[in-house]
Amino acid sequence: MAFSDLSSIGKKKLGVHVLLIVLDIFALAFAARVNIFQEYYFMADLFPLGLAVVTLIILFFTLVLDLSFQNIPTARPAIEVGLLYVLTIFWLAFNAFSTARWRHVPMNCNSIPAEYDDMRGWCHDVQALKSFVWIEFVALFLTASWILHYAIKEHKLGRNYIWTGPLSRYVSRDVARNDFARQTFTDYFAPRGHSAFEKF
């Protein structure tokens, strides 16, 4: 699918999706460096590595599927939001565990004597990893919340079809209203085309 085929909101979502992948790659890179130094021994270091790999696979394949197929279910707002929130929960849980285990790592890595240069480098990697795992968590949470907020806003405007297709191709359009579609107090009692709260 060409980039021009994406809707306006779809292009924004694509940019956010790519940003999530980039942040995850940074977290994965630092997690790999930390684990190489520790020889893949400590669970606090292994959790971010494993979760970063899983997140990267999920984000990459959902992006590819969305761009390759016209109406893939994984690109629909409800499924996408659910998937992102599940990842958010896992990142929160694993980050809390790992951060608690990393509390003994000095914040000021330069306090480590210069003769232990490899330890100082490992310390810097741990601090960077600590930052990126929380950045990834926040980014996933904000992305899921943004998609959910947008979908609910469109749904409230009567555009219920937003749930039936991928957000990347979603174009908002007003659906013709009829008497049976009226649901609010204002719709029932206000003259058609006017608000019940207008001043005459």
mmCIF file of C-alpha atoms in Angstrom:
data_model
loop_
_atom_site.group_PDB
_atom_site.id
_atom_site.type_symbol
_atom_site.label_atom_id
_atom_site.label_comp_id
_atom_site.label_asym_id
_atom_site.label_seq_id
_atom_site.Cartn_x
_atom_site.Cartn_y
_atom_site.Cartn_z
ATOM 1 C CA MET A 1 0.000 0.000 0.000
ATOM 2 C CA ALA A 2 1.317 3.434 -0.924
ATOM 3 C CA PHE A 3 1.820 6.072 1.749
ATOM 4 C CA SER A 4 -0.654 8.296 -0.091
ATOM 5 C CA ASP A 5 -3.373 5.683 0.477
ATOM 6 C CA LEU A 6 -3.277 6.317 4.210
ATOM 7 C CA SER A 7 -5.824 8.636 5.758
ATOM 8 C CA SER A 8 -4.798 11.697 7.746
ATOM 9 C CA ILE A 9 -5.248 9.936 11.075
ATOM 10 C CA GLY A 10 -3.625 6.864 9.547
ATOM 11 C CA LYS A 11 -0.446 8.783 8.761
ATOM 12 C CA LYS A 12 -0.291 10.060 12.329
ATOM 13 C CA LYS A 13 -0.789 6.558 13.680
ATOM 14 C CA LEU A 14 1.899 5.234 11.358
ATOM 15 C CA GLY A 15 4.336 7.825 12.687
ATOM 16 C CA VAL A 16 3.526 6.906 16.274
ATOM 17 C CA HIS A 17 3.849 3.202 15.456
ATOM 18 C CA VAL A 18 7.302 3.744 13.970
ATOM 19 C CA LEU A 19 8.292 5.802 17.018
ATOM 20 C CA LEU A 20 7.267 2.917 19.294
ATOM 21 C CA ILE A 21 9.444 0.566 17.262
ATOM 22 C CA VAL A 22 12.425 2.937 17.448
ATOM 23 C CA LEU A 23 12.081 3.320 21.222
ATOM 24 C CA ASP A 24 11.791 -0.437 21.592
ATOM 25 C CA ILE A 25 14.945 -0.969 19.525
ATOM 26 C CA PHE A 26 16.838 1.376 21.864
ATOM 27 C CA ALA A 27 15.552 -0.547 24.887
ATOM 28 C CA LEU A 28 16.491 -3.821 23.205
ATOM 29 C CA ALA A 29 19.998 -2.595 22.387
ATOM 30 C CA PHE A 30 20.746 -1.473 25.941
ATOM 31 C CA ALA A 31 19.171 -4.633 27.378
ATOM 32 C CA ALA A 32 21.424 -6.727 25.151
ATOM 33 C CA ARG A 33 24.525 -4.795 26.252
ATOM 34 C CA VAL A 34 23.627 -5.185 29.928
ATOM 35 C CA ASN A 35 22.950 -8.905 29.537
ATOM 36 C CA ILE A 36 26.144 -9.529 27.595
ATOM 37 C CA PHE A 37 28.132 -7.992 30.443
ATOM 38 C CA GLN A 38 26.239 -10.045 33.046
ATOM 39 C CA GLU A 39 26.313 -13.165 30.834
ATOM 40 C CA TYR A 40 22.505 -13.402 30.752
ATOM 41 C CA TYR A 41 22.330 -14.316 34.428
ATOM 42 C CA PHE A 42 20.057 -11.879 36.286
ATOM 43 C CA MET A 43 16.282 -11.959 35.782
ATOM 44 C CA ALA A 44 16.080 -8.191 36.257
ATOM 45 C CA ASP A 45 18.161 -7.844 33.090
ATOM 46 C CA LEU A 46 16.506 -10.680 31.182
ATOM 47 C CA PHE A 47 12.943 -9.390 31.588
ATOM 48 C CA PRO A 48 13.510 -6.148 29.631
ATOM 49 C CA LEU A 49 15.394 -8.064 26.955
ATOM 50 C CA GLY A 50 12.659 -10.646 26.474
ATOM 51 C CA LEU A 51 9.848 -8.112 26.596
ATOM 52 C CA ALA A 52 11.625 -5.810 24.145
ATOM 53 C CA VAL A 53 11.981 -8.702 21.689
ATOM 54 C CA VAL A 54 8.311 -9.679 22.031
ATOM 55 C CA THR A 55 7.175 -6.059 21.696
ATOM 56 C CA LEU A 56 9.316 -5.525 18.619
ATOM 57 C CA ILE A 57 7.898 -8.639 16.944
ATOM 58 C CA ILE A 58 4.305 -7.629 17.729
ATOM 59 C CA LEU A 59 4.748 -4.019 16.619
ATOM 60 C CA PHE A 60 6.587 -4.986 13.446
ATOM 61 C CA PHE A 61 4.109 -7.619 12.320
ATOM 62 C CA THR A 62 1.030 -5.545 13.153
ATOM 63 C CA LEU A 63 2.521 -2.699 11.116
ATOM 64 C CA VAL A 64 3.330 -4.959 8.166
ATOM 65 C CA LEU A 65 -0.114 -6.578 8.257
ATOM 66 C CA ASP A 66 -1.808 -3.192 8.427
ATOM 67 C CA LEU A 67 0.101 -1.934 5.399
ATOM 68 C CA SER A 68 -0.320 -5.173 3.440
ATOM 69 C CA PHE A 69 -4.026 -5.898 3.885
ATOM 70 C CA GLN A 70 -7.017 -3.633 3.407
ATOM 71 C CA ASN A 71 -9.021 -4.704 6.441
ATOM 72 C CA ILE A 72 -6.898 -6.816 8.751
ATOM 73 C CA PRO A 73 -8.613 -7.314 12.159
ATOM 74 C CA THR A 74 -5.444 -6.526 14.130
ATOM 75 C CA ALA A 75 -5.512 -2.963 12.767
ATOM 76 C CA ARG A 76 -8.996 -2.195 14.047
ATOM 77 C CA PRO A 77 -9.069 0.251 16.975
ATOM 78 C CA ALA A 78 -10.591 -2.120 19.538
ATOM 79 C CA ILE A 79 -8.037 -4.876 18.935
ATOM 80 C CA GLU A 80 -5.131 -2.472 18.589
ATOM 81 C CA VAL A 81 -5.996 -0.662 21.809
ATOM 82 C CA GLY A 82 -6.409 -3.953 23.658
ATOM 83 C CA LEU A 83 -3.067 -5.221 22.399
ATOM 84 C CA LEU A 84 -1.252 -2.020 23.347
ATOM 85 C CA TYR A 85 -2.793 -1.971 26.816
ATOM 86 C CA VAL A 86 -1.752 -5.594 27.386
ATOM 87 C CA LEU A 87 1.816 -4.681 26.426
ATOM 88 C CA THR A 88 1.582 -1.670 28.726
ATOM 89 C CA ILE A 89 0.616 -3.873 31.667
ATOM 90 C CA PHE A 90 3.529 -6.235 31.027
ATOM 91 C CA TRP A 91 5.985 -3.340 30.718
ATOM 92 C CA LEU A 92 4.701 -1.833 33.958
ATOM 93 C CA ALA A 93 5.001 -5.109 35.871
ATOM 94 C CA PHE A 94 8.443 -6.035 34.551
ATOM 95 C CA ASN A 95 9.752 -2.475 34.896
ATOM 96 C CA ALA A 96 8.689 -2.353 38.528
ATOM 97 C CA PHE A 97 10.502 -5.637 39.203
ATOM 98 C CA SER A 98 13.676 -4.706 37.335
ATOM 99 C CA THR A 99 13.855 -1.165 38.698
ATOM 100 C CA ALA A 100 13.632 -2.513 42.243
ATOM 101 C CA ARG A 101 16.514 -4.882 41.484
ATOM 102 C CA TRP A 102 18.579 -2.084 39.949
ATOM 103 C CA ARG A 103 18.317 0.147 43.015
ATOM 104 C CA HIS A 104 21.828 -0.871 44.093
ATOM 105 C CA VAL A 105 23.357 0.368 40.839
ATOM 106 C CA PRO A 106 24.821 3.832 41.549
ATOM 107 C CA MET A 107 23.052 6.734 39.874
ATOM 108 C CA ASN A 108 26.361 8.519 39.416
ATOM 109 C CA CYS A 109 28.357 6.048 37.367
ATOM 110 C CA ASN A 110 31.422 8.292 37.508
ATOM 111 C CA SER A 111 31.709 7.432 41.198
ATOM 112 C CA ILE A 112 33.013 4.034 40.102
ATOM 113 C CA PRO A 113 36.844 4.118 40.114
ATOM 114 C CA ALA A 114 38.449 4.720 36.730
ATOM 115 C CA GLU A 115 40.340 1.425 36.867
ATOM 116 C CA TYR A 116 36.974 -0.346 36.607
ATOM 117 C CA ASP A 117 36.161 1.144 33.248
ATOM 118 C CA ASP A 118 34.103 -1.866 32.142
ATOM 119 C CA MET A 119 31.959 -1.592 35.277
ATOM 120 C CA ARG A 120 31.456 2.095 34.631
ATOM 121 C CA GLY A 121 30.315 1.345 31.083
ATOM 122 C CA TRP A 122 27.917 -1.303 32.376
ATOM 123 C CA CYS A 123 26.546 1.207 34.879
ATOM 124 C CA HIS A 124 25.853 3.721 32.107
ATOM 125 C CA ASP A 125 24.090 1.021 30.092
ATOM 126 C CA VAL A 126 21.899 0.078 33.061
ATOM 127 C CA GLN A 127 20.910 3.701 33.647
ATOM 128 C CA ALA A 128 20.084 4.128 29.957
ATOM 129 C CA LEU A 129 18.098 0.889 29.973
ATOM 130 C CA LYS A 130 16.227 2.007 33.081
ATOM 131 C CA SER A 131 15.209 5.187 31.275
ATOM 132 C CA PHE A 132 14.159 3.539 28.024
ATOM 133 C CA VAL A 133 12.036 0.806 29.603
ATOM 134 C CA TRP A 134 9.948 3.462 31.332
ATOM 135 C CA ILE A 135 9.858 5.638 28.218
ATOM 136 C CA GLU A 136 8.567 2.635 26.259
ATOM 137 C CA PHE A 137 5.907 2.008 28.891
ATOM 138 C CA VAL A 138 4.716 5.618 28.796
ATOM 139 C CA ALA A 139 4.765 5.684 24.982
ATOM 140 C CA LEU A 140 2.675 2.505 24.742
ATOM 141 C CA PHE A 141 0.186 3.778 27.305
ATOM 142 C CA LEU A 142 -0.193 7.180 25.644
ATOM 143 C CA THR A 143 -0.576 5.606 22.198
ATOM 144 C CA ALA A 144 -3.291 3.227 23.369
ATOM 145 C CA SER A 145 -5.083 6.037 25.202
ATOM 146 C CA TRP A 146 -4.852 8.346 22.183
ATOM 147 C CA ILE A 147 -6.337 5.742 19.824
ATOM 148 C CA LEU A 148 -9.081 4.894 22.319
ATOM 149 C CA HIS A 149 -9.930 8.559 22.897
ATOM 150 C CA TYR A 150 -10.100 9.253 19.164
ATOM 151 C CA ALA A 151 -12.274 6.194 18.481
ATOM 152 C CA ILE A 152 -14.680 7.038 21.298
ATOM 153 C CA LYS A 153 -14.895 10.650 20.134
ATOM 154 C CA GLU A 154 -15.789 9.549 16.609
ATOM 155 C CA HIS A 155 -18.251 6.993 17.970
ATOM 156 C CA LYS A 156 -20.025 9.697 19.958
ATOM 157 C CA LEU A 157 -20.357 11.712 16.751
ATOM 158 C CA GLY A 158 -22.337 8.834 15.284
ATOM 159 C CA ARG A 159 -19.494 7.384 13.237
ATOM 160 C CA ASN A 160 -19.819 3.880 14.622
ATOM 161 C CA TYR A 161 -18.107 2.420 11.578
ATOM 162 C CA ILE A 162 -14.756 3.460 13.060
ATOM 163 C CA TRP A 163 -14.717 0.117 14.895
ATOM 164 C CA THR A 164 -15.197 -1.946 11.738
ATOM 165 C CA GLY A 165 -12.022 -1.081 9.846
ATOM 166 C CA PRO A 166 -8.371 -0.135 10.269
ATOM 167 C CA LEU A 167 -7.626 3.318 11.597
ATOM 168 C CA SER A 168 -4.955 3.748 8.934
ATOM 169 C CA ARG A 169 -7.678 4.018 6.276
ATOM 170 C CA TYR A 170 -10.331 5.690 8.371
ATOM 171 C CA VAL A 171 -11.912 8.823 6.919
ATOM 172 C CA SER A 172 -14.532 10.538 9.047
ATOM 173 C CA ARG A 173 -17.788 11.268 7.305
ATOM 174 C CA ASP A 174 -21.185 12.186 8.651
ATOM 175 C CA VAL A 175 -23.858 9.542 8.439
ATOM 176 C CA ALA A 176 -27.317 10.680 7.446
ATOM 177 C CA ARG A 177 -29.488 10.889 10.516
ATOM 178 C CA ASN A 178 -33.098 9.775 10.756
ATOM 179 C CA ASP A 179 -35.798 9.781 13.378
ATOM 180 C CA PHE A 180 -34.867 6.323 14.593
ATOM 181 C CA ALA A 181 -31.242 7.345 15.186
ATOM 182 C CA ARG A 182 -32.143 9.968 17.775
ATOM 183 C CA GLN A 183 -30.908 9.048 21.210
ATOM 184 C CA THR A 184 -30.339 12.136 23.350
ATOM 185 C CA PHE A 185 -32.835 14.348 25.124
ATOM 186 C CA THR A 186 -31.951 17.192 22.779
ATOM 187 C CA ASP A 187 -32.500 15.020 19.723
ATOM 188 C CA TYR A 188 -35.916 13.939 20.903
ATOM 189 C CA PHE A 189 -37.246 17.339 21.808
ATOM 190 C CA ALA A 190 -35.337 19.937 19.809
ATOM 191 C CA PRO A 191 -36.506 21.000 16.353
ATOM 192 C CA ARG A 192 -34.598 19.239 13.594
ATOM 193 C CA GLY A 193 -31.489 21.195 12.683
ATOM 194 C CA HIS A 194 -31.532 23.282 15.860
ATOM 195 C CA SER A 195 -30.189 22.859 19.333
ATOM 196 C CA ALA A 196 -32.542 22.838 22.283
ATOM 197 C CA PHE A 197 -30.222 25.327 23.943
ATOM 198 C CA GLU A 198 -30.254 27.925 21.175
ATOM 199 C CA LYS A 199 -31.607 31.341 22.064
ATOM 200 C CA PHE A 200 -34.251 32.693 19.691
#
